XYZ file of C-alpha atoms in Angstrom:
351
model
C 85.412 103.774 142.042
C 84.245 101.210 139.547
C 86.590 99.377 137.271
C 86.433 100.462 133.599
C 84.478 97.990 131.554
C 85.681 96.633 128.216
C 83.593 96.510 125.055
C 80.347 94.614 125.340
C 80.442 91.160 123.687
C 78.694 91.003 120.349
C 75.201 89.410 120.685
C 74.962 85.965 119.099
C 72.322 83.544 117.879
C 72.954 81.517 121.055
C 72.002 84.527 123.203
C 68.636 84.733 121.455
C 68.127 80.972 121.693
C 68.913 80.929 125.436
C 66.567 83.831 126.171
C 63.667 82.194 124.324
C 64.378 78.549 125.174
C 64.846 77.651 121.504
C 67.583 75.876 119.577
C 70.198 77.888 117.681
C 69.021 76.186 114.486
C 65.431 77.371 115.066
C 66.607 80.933 115.709
C 68.700 80.864 112.535
C 65.741 79.634 110.492
C 63.466 82.272 112.005
C 65.845 85.117 111.151
C 66.202 83.663 107.673
C 62.404 83.728 107.153
C 62.261 79.966 106.586
C 58.769 78.519 106.102
C 59.434 75.759 108.669
C 59.185 78.286 111.533
C 55.785 79.462 112.822
C 54.813 83.111 112.552
C 54.687 83.494 116.348
C 58.170 82.027 116.805
C 59.557 84.187 114.020
C 58.062 87.314 115.594
C 59.470 86.430 119.019
C 62.945 85.791 117.620
C 62.948 89.031 115.629
C 61.797 91.008 118.664
C 64.535 89.526 120.870
C 67.156 90.131 118.172
C 66.130 93.784 118.019
C 66.140 94.079 121.830
C 69.709 92.837 122.288
C 71.037 94.491 119.097
C 71.869 91.310 117.204
C 73.477 91.907 113.796
C 74.071 88.950 111.419
C 77.711 88.035 110.833
C 77.982 88.593 107.099
C 81.415 86.964 106.934
C 80.066 83.757 108.474
C 77.052 83.932 106.192
C 79.294 84.309 103.138
C 81.242 81.197 104.158
C 78.010 79.232 104.369
C 76.561 80.559 101.117
C 79.848 80.612 99.195
C 79.152 84.266 98.342
C 80.231 87.534 99.948
C 77.005 89.168 98.721
C 79.185 92.185 97.934
C 79.895 93.838 94.607
C 82.802 96.176 93.918
C 82.573 99.541 92.161
C 85.828 101.075 90.962
C 85.354 104.651 89.790
C 87.801 107.226 88.461
C 86.206 110.492 89.545
C 83.176 110.662 91.859
C 83.058 114.472 91.596
C 82.161 114.187 87.908
C 78.350 114.690 87.829
C 77.935 111.727 85.473
C 79.800 109.381 87.802
C 78.035 110.774 90.879
C 74.706 109.815 89.310
C 76.176 106.501 88.175
C 77.256 105.645 91.736
C 73.791 106.461 93.070
C 71.994 104.311 90.500
C 74.381 101.390 91.047
C 74.042 101.559 94.830
C 70.236 101.543 94.597
C 70.226 98.581 92.215
C 72.768 96.626 94.248
C 70.864 97.188 97.499
C 67.578 96.155 95.881
C 69.194 92.847 94.933
C 70.366 92.165 98.499
C 74.040 92.982 97.941
C 76.424 95.428 99.589
C 78.692 97.757 97.623
C 82.434 98.303 98.047
C 83.359 101.676 96.484
C 86.975 102.324 95.429
C 88.241 105.540 93.801
C 91.292 105.674 91.503
C 91.571 109.397 90.601
C 92.655 108.343 87.079
C 95.829 106.856 88.610
C 97.198 103.467 87.530
C 98.847 103.036 90.938
C 95.556 103.688 92.720
C 93.816 101.307 90.340
C 96.323 98.563 91.126
C 95.660 99.078 94.839
C 91.934 98.879 94.123
C 92.339 95.504 92.437
C 94.213 94.215 95.486
C 91.341 95.392 97.686
C 88.850 93.568 95.472
C 90.859 90.364 95.714
C 91.249 90.620 99.503
C 87.550 91.348 99.958
C 86.561 88.377 97.786
C 83.759 90.357 96.141
C 81.368 88.414 93.934
C 81.971 90.730 90.977
C 82.884 94.319 90.108
C 81.691 97.225 87.978
C 84.732 99.156 86.777
C 85.498 102.460 85.059
C 89.075 101.655 83.986
C 91.922 104.141 83.734
C 92.827 102.484 80.409
C 96.581 102.878 80.793
C 97.432 99.308 81.895
C 95.322 96.199 82.333
C 97.442 93.304 83.628
C 96.070 93.876 87.137
C 92.531 93.548 85.775
C 93.524 90.330 84.054
C 94.569 89.004 87.471
C 91.169 89.898 88.949
C 89.300 88.297 86.056
C 91.449 85.150 86.183
C 90.748 84.842 89.922
C 87.114 84.150 89.039
C 85.725 87.621 89.802
C 83.599 88.728 86.811
C 84.033 92.307 85.606
C 81.727 94.721 83.810
C 83.528 97.731 82.365
C 81.639 101.028 82.196
C 82.144 103.750 79.579
C 85.677 102.620 78.776
C 86.376 99.152 77.476
C 89.478 96.993 77.828
C 89.216 94.862 74.660
C 92.264 92.815 75.604
C 90.329 91.212 78.462
C 87.107 90.444 76.567
C 84.768 91.286 79.468
C 81.193 92.593 79.538
C 80.928 96.328 78.905
C 78.195 98.984 78.997
C 78.537 102.668 78.268
C 77.276 105.732 76.477
C 77.471 106.026 72.709
C 79.728 109.090 72.938
C 80.447 109.031 69.218
C 76.737 109.286 68.447
C 76.220 112.157 70.874
C 79.036 114.192 69.344
C 77.780 113.386 65.845
C 74.275 114.654 66.651
C 75.542 117.852 68.315
C 77.801 118.655 65.358
C 75.124 117.799 62.792
C 72.685 120.072 64.633
C 75.097 123.007 64.326
C 75.649 122.326 60.640
C 71.887 122.143 60.067
C 71.638 125.538 61.774
C 73.916 127.064 59.142
C 77.363 126.783 60.734
C 80.182 126.182 58.248
C 83.267 126.956 60.319
C 83.159 124.632 63.326
C 85.676 123.927 66.061
C 85.813 121.103 68.607
C 87.184 121.811 72.107
C 88.056 118.564 73.866
C 89.714 117.466 77.070
C 93.285 116.187 76.997
C 92.866 112.775 78.661
C 93.992 109.825 76.492
C 90.776 107.834 76.970
C 88.310 106.267 74.560
C 85.420 108.559 75.517
C 87.401 111.537 74.203
C 88.438 109.618 71.081
C 84.804 108.645 70.456
C 83.600 112.258 70.641
C 86.342 113.309 68.218
C 85.288 110.514 65.853
C 81.677 111.705 65.991
C 82.726 115.269 65.172
C 84.811 114.097 62.234
C 82.013 111.938 60.836
C 79.407 114.700 61.093
C 81.723 117.182 59.370
C 82.428 114.720 56.577
C 78.728 113.932 56.164
C 78.056 117.680 55.988
C 80.665 118.121 53.261
C 82.898 120.255 55.465
C 86.627 120.322 56.126
C 87.753 117.974 58.918
C 91.392 119.036 59.239
C 93.246 118.446 62.505
C 93.426 122.172 63.327
C 89.657 122.140 63.901
C 90.107 119.792 66.850
C 91.690 121.518 69.839
C 92.466 120.002 73.233
C 92.188 122.393 76.126
C 95.238 122.403 78.445
C 93.790 121.650 81.857
C 95.051 121.843 85.417
C 94.334 118.161 85.833
C 97.983 117.362 85.340
C 98.241 117.763 89.138
C 95.162 115.627 89.733
C 93.670 114.038 86.660
C 90.370 113.409 88.417
C 89.592 117.054 89.255
C 86.407 118.207 87.551
C 86.807 120.387 84.511
C 87.048 124.090 85.221
C 85.303 126.754 83.107
C 88.396 128.959 83.390
C 90.417 126.413 81.419
C 88.304 127.037 78.320
C 88.021 130.739 79.196
C 91.789 131.226 79.183
C 92.216 129.070 76.109
C 89.632 131.062 74.131
C 91.070 134.507 74.976
C 93.339 134.390 71.931
C 91.232 132.024 69.848
C 90.041 133.070 66.387
C 86.381 132.261 66.779
C 84.503 130.192 64.175
C 80.734 130.007 63.500
C 80.166 127.355 66.136
C 82.018 125.400 68.815
C 81.338 121.851 69.956
C 82.661 121.249 73.470
C 83.474 117.950 75.145
C 81.806 119.007 78.414
C 79.483 121.670 79.781
C 82.246 123.268 81.868
C 84.150 124.278 78.755
C 80.945 125.812 77.389
C 80.649 127.947 80.543
C 84.105 129.401 79.980
C 83.276 130.150 76.354
C 80.028 131.912 77.260
C 81.918 134.290 79.538
C 84.646 135.171 77.045
C 82.040 135.806 74.355
C 80.106 138.121 76.670
C 83.305 140.068 77.398
C 83.894 140.449 73.673
C 80.386 141.790 73.208
C 79.317 138.791 71.140
C 75.898 137.205 71.365
C 75.074 133.521 71.463
C 73.893 132.095 69.128
C 73.762 135.107 66.758
C 77.549 135.500 66.558
C 78.590 132.007 67.619
C 76.647 128.865 68.506
C 77.787 126.511 71.292
C 76.957 122.973 72.373
C 77.926 121.330 75.641
C 78.260 117.677 76.630
C 76.787 116.168 79.793
C 73.684 118.363 80.272
C 74.503 119.169 83.875
C 71.669 120.681 85.956
C 72.812 124.274 85.457
C 72.729 124.021 81.641
C 69.015 124.853 81.393
C 69.271 127.830 83.778
C 72.033 129.903 82.211
C 71.218 133.349 80.823
C 71.515 131.667 77.451
C 70.327 128.092 78.111
C 72.862 125.622 76.786
C 72.220 123.019 74.116
C 73.876 119.877 75.456
C 74.108 116.107 75.117
C 72.288 114.447 78.003
C 73.986 111.278 79.246
C 71.904 108.300 80.488
C 73.942 107.780 83.663
C 71.209 106.029 85.647
C 70.437 103.625 82.802
C 74.127 102.831 82.388
C 74.437 102.105 86.112
C 71.430 99.801 86.394
C 72.380 98.023 83.158
C 75.907 97.413 84.461
C 74.606 95.851 87.694
C 72.108 93.691 85.817
C 74.815 92.499 83.420
C 77.065 91.609 86.345
C 74.371 89.691 88.227
C 73.408 87.848 85.053
C 77.061 86.948 84.494
C 77.177 85.478 88.011
C 74.257 83.207 87.110
C 75.442 82.236 83.616
C 78.205 80.029 82.309
C 81.391 82.087 82.621
C 82.473 80.872 79.180
C 79.588 82.652 77.409
C 80.648 85.434 75.077
C 80.761 88.882 76.723
C 78.206 91.497 75.813
C 78.992 95.036 74.705
C 76.174 97.570 75.079
C 76.185 101.260 74.135
C 73.243 103.400 75.255
C 72.334 106.338 73.056
C 72.453 109.818 74.646
C 69.953 112.595 73.928
C 70.682 115.969 72.341
C 68.737 118.592 74.295
C 68.352 121.687 72.126
C 68.201 125.083 73.833
C 68.907 128.718 73.012
C 72.705 128.484 72.599
C 72.283 127.083 69.075
C 70.408 128.268 66.023
C 67.355 126.528 64.640
C 68.127 124.280 61.660
C 68.318 126.190 58.406
C 65.312 125.868 56.145
C 65.954 123.978 52.902
């Protein structure tokens, strides 16, 4: 009976050097693709490293370089299709720049967000892209003051005066509402989510501005927040049944602007049950332009969000901040969304 063996020691640069009769310094330069090492030596070192399973010690490398070569990403809700695409675009951009990504999820919870900031500080990341909860910000001030630059996405924290990139949600809502008005709608309603965040406030502002520009009433009763089940978990994706239940007793107008495509799904079902046709009896716009929007029985007009562009812009802003004087004024960038018109809305009225 043989004695159980412990874990195999991690291969080191010295192991490669001993096997090839080289110095540790030469091996290090070869693995770092330094010009001072011949092509034949570099090939031999790389082959031996692969044979013994050598993996560079990133912690040791970070101590030498003074950089962890890691960026943080703090996200509220990865199940949201916009944020899922955002994560993908950020990861691709980060990897292309030679960095690793530390992903932390807050579920729209301040407590979770505070724990995320502690993780960022312990990990000594070089910088972080953040979708803030927007309820408190002292913990973000601590991260910023530690020397870790922050780029906020979609939701700003003006008190901290950091870089920010997001979607022009106000513009998207304005264009959707204006499109309905141009199609002849005069009695419009906005169905919005009930989270106290700036993206919701921006969409409401866009609706109000478009109504005012169209010479229509903008009273508060035209803006309705849908009671959602996200009181149990604020980060759950929107459910069509929330809007479906809400609209069962709703006096329907000419058109409804929704704050997300899920609400539009619930409305389409309740209208079908009432025997109403879209857009003949009521026109609907969504927000987000999720993949299913174009494939519904009545394809949905929706505001398409530039998630990938937001993600790559955020990473580029962060990397540029790492290279620039930290005292330079922060940049605020809003990227314009696109209104994709489909069959759920009427064509603009002829003048």
